[in-house]
């Protein structure tokens, strides 16, 4: 499964998957399709600062 888009969309997709499967762990590959190092680092930053806090608020 691919999680792509802005922080809101990615958080929403992860939460949807969580509602279906009930699991609370993901393995994410951040360097997809020839992304530059700067793009990968920005994606990791957004995951930690915007996506995960939203998920934690919803899941608890």
PDB file of C-alpha atoms in Angstrom:
ATOM      1  CA  UNK A   1       0.000   0.000   0.000  1.00  0.00           C
ATOM      2  CA  UNK A   2       1.258   3.469  -0.845  1.00  0.00           C
ATOM      3  CA  UNK A   3       0.657   6.444   1.410  1.00  0.00           C
ATOM      4  CA  UNK A   4       1.170   9.541  -0.731  1.00  0.00           C
ATOM      5  CA  UNK A   5      -0.088  13.097  -0.482  1.00  0.00           C
ATOM      6  CA  UNK A   6      -0.114  15.834   2.082  1.00  0.00           C
ATOM      7  CA  UNK A   7      -0.006  15.196   5.835  1.00  0.00           C
ATOM      8  CA  UNK A   8      -3.810  15.208   6.181  1.00  0.00           C
ATOM      9  CA  UNK A   9      -4.301  12.666   3.397  1.00  0.00           C
ATOM     10  CA  UNK A  10      -1.523  10.385   4.626  1.00  0.00           C
ATOM     11  CA  UNK A  11      -2.808  10.495   8.216  1.00  0.00           C
ATOM     12  CA  UNK A  12      -6.333   9.768   7.000  1.00  0.00           C
ATOM     13  CA  UNK A  13      -5.192   6.753   4.976  1.00  0.00           C
ATOM     14  CA  UNK A  14      -3.152   5.343   7.853  1.00  0.00           C
ATOM     15  CA  UNK A  15      -6.100   5.816  10.231  1.00  0.00           C
ATOM     16  CA  UNK A  16      -8.407   4.092   7.753  1.00  0.00           C
ATOM     17  CA  UNK A  17      -6.057   1.118   7.525  1.00  0.00           C
ATOM     18  CA  UNK A  18      -5.870   1.039  11.316  1.00  0.00           C
ATOM     19  CA  UNK A  19      -9.678   0.944  11.523  1.00  0.00           C
ATOM     20  CA  UNK A  20      -9.760  -2.044   9.167  1.00  0.00           C
ATOM     21  CA  UNK A  21      -6.880  -4.062  10.584  1.00  0.00           C
ATOM     22  CA  UNK A  22      -6.592  -2.861  14.167  1.00  0.00           C
ATOM     23  CA  UNK A  23      -2.822  -3.078  14.108  1.00  0.00           C
ATOM     24  CA  UNK A  24      -0.674  -0.286  15.454  1.00  0.00           C
ATOM     25  CA  UNK A  25       2.636  -0.711  13.643  1.00  0.00           C
ATOM     26  CA  UNK A  26       3.763   0.148  10.130  1.00  0.00           C
ATOM     27  CA  UNK A  27       6.994  -0.320   8.257  1.00  0.00           C
ATOM     28  CA  UNK A  28       7.496   2.602   5.908  1.00  0.00           C
ATOM     29  CA  UNK A  29       9.940   2.940   3.042  1.00  0.00           C
ATOM     30  CA  UNK A  30      10.524   6.629   2.540  1.00  0.00           C
ATOM     31  CA  UNK A  31      12.781   6.659  -0.554  1.00  0.00           C
ATOM     32  CA  UNK A  32      10.438   5.798  -3.396  1.00  0.00           C
ATOM     33  CA  UNK A  33      11.034   6.250  -7.108  1.00  0.00           C
ATOM     34  CA  UNK A  34      14.261   8.198  -7.271  1.00  0.00           C
ATOM     35  CA  UNK A  35      13.417  10.833  -4.682  1.00  0.00           C
ATOM     36  CA  UNK A  36      16.266  13.161  -3.794  1.00  0.00           C
ATOM     37  CA  UNK A  37      17.807  13.023  -0.338  1.00  0.00           C
ATOM     38  CA  UNK A  38      16.211  16.382   0.473  1.00  0.00           C
ATOM     39  CA  UNK A  39      12.762  15.050  -0.490  1.00  0.00           C
ATOM     40  CA  UNK A  40      13.220  11.930   1.629  1.00  0.00           C
ATOM     41  CA  UNK A  41      14.353  13.981   4.630  1.00  0.00           C
ATOM     42  CA  UNK A  42      11.394  16.353   4.205  1.00  0.00           C
ATOM     43  CA  UNK A  43       9.012  13.376   4.064  1.00  0.00           C
ATOM     44  CA  UNK A  44      10.487  11.963   7.264  1.00  0.00           C
ATOM     45  CA  UNK A  45      10.190  15.378   8.922  1.00  0.00           C
ATOM     46  CA  UNK A  46       6.528  15.720   7.907  1.00  0.00           C
ATOM     47  CA  UNK A  47       5.791  12.218   9.143  1.00  0.00           C
ATOM     48  CA  UNK A  48       7.194  13.029  12.575  1.00  0.00           C
ATOM     49  CA  UNK A  49       5.888  16.568  12.970  1.00  0.00           C
ATOM     50  CA  UNK A  50       2.493  16.500  11.255  1.00  0.00           C
ATOM     51  CA  UNK A  51       1.297  12.980  10.426  1.00  0.00           C
ATOM     52  CA  UNK A  52       2.123  11.054  13.608  1.00  0.00           C
ATOM     53  CA  UNK A  53       0.719  13.680  16.012  1.00  0.00           C
ATOM     54  CA  UNK A  54      -2.618  13.529  14.145  1.00  0.00           C
ATOM     55  CA  UNK A  55      -2.663   9.747  14.304  1.00  0.00           C
ATOM     56  CA  UNK A  56      -1.784   9.739  18.004  1.00  0.00           C
ATOM     57  CA  UNK A  57      -4.621  12.185  18.753  1.00  0.00           C
ATOM     58  CA  UNK A  58      -7.104   9.890  17.009  1.00  0.00           C
ATOM     59  CA  UNK A  59      -5.843   6.527  18.236  1.00  0.00           C
ATOM     60  CA  UNK A  60      -4.645   7.551  21.671  1.00  0.00           C
TER      61      UNK A  60
END
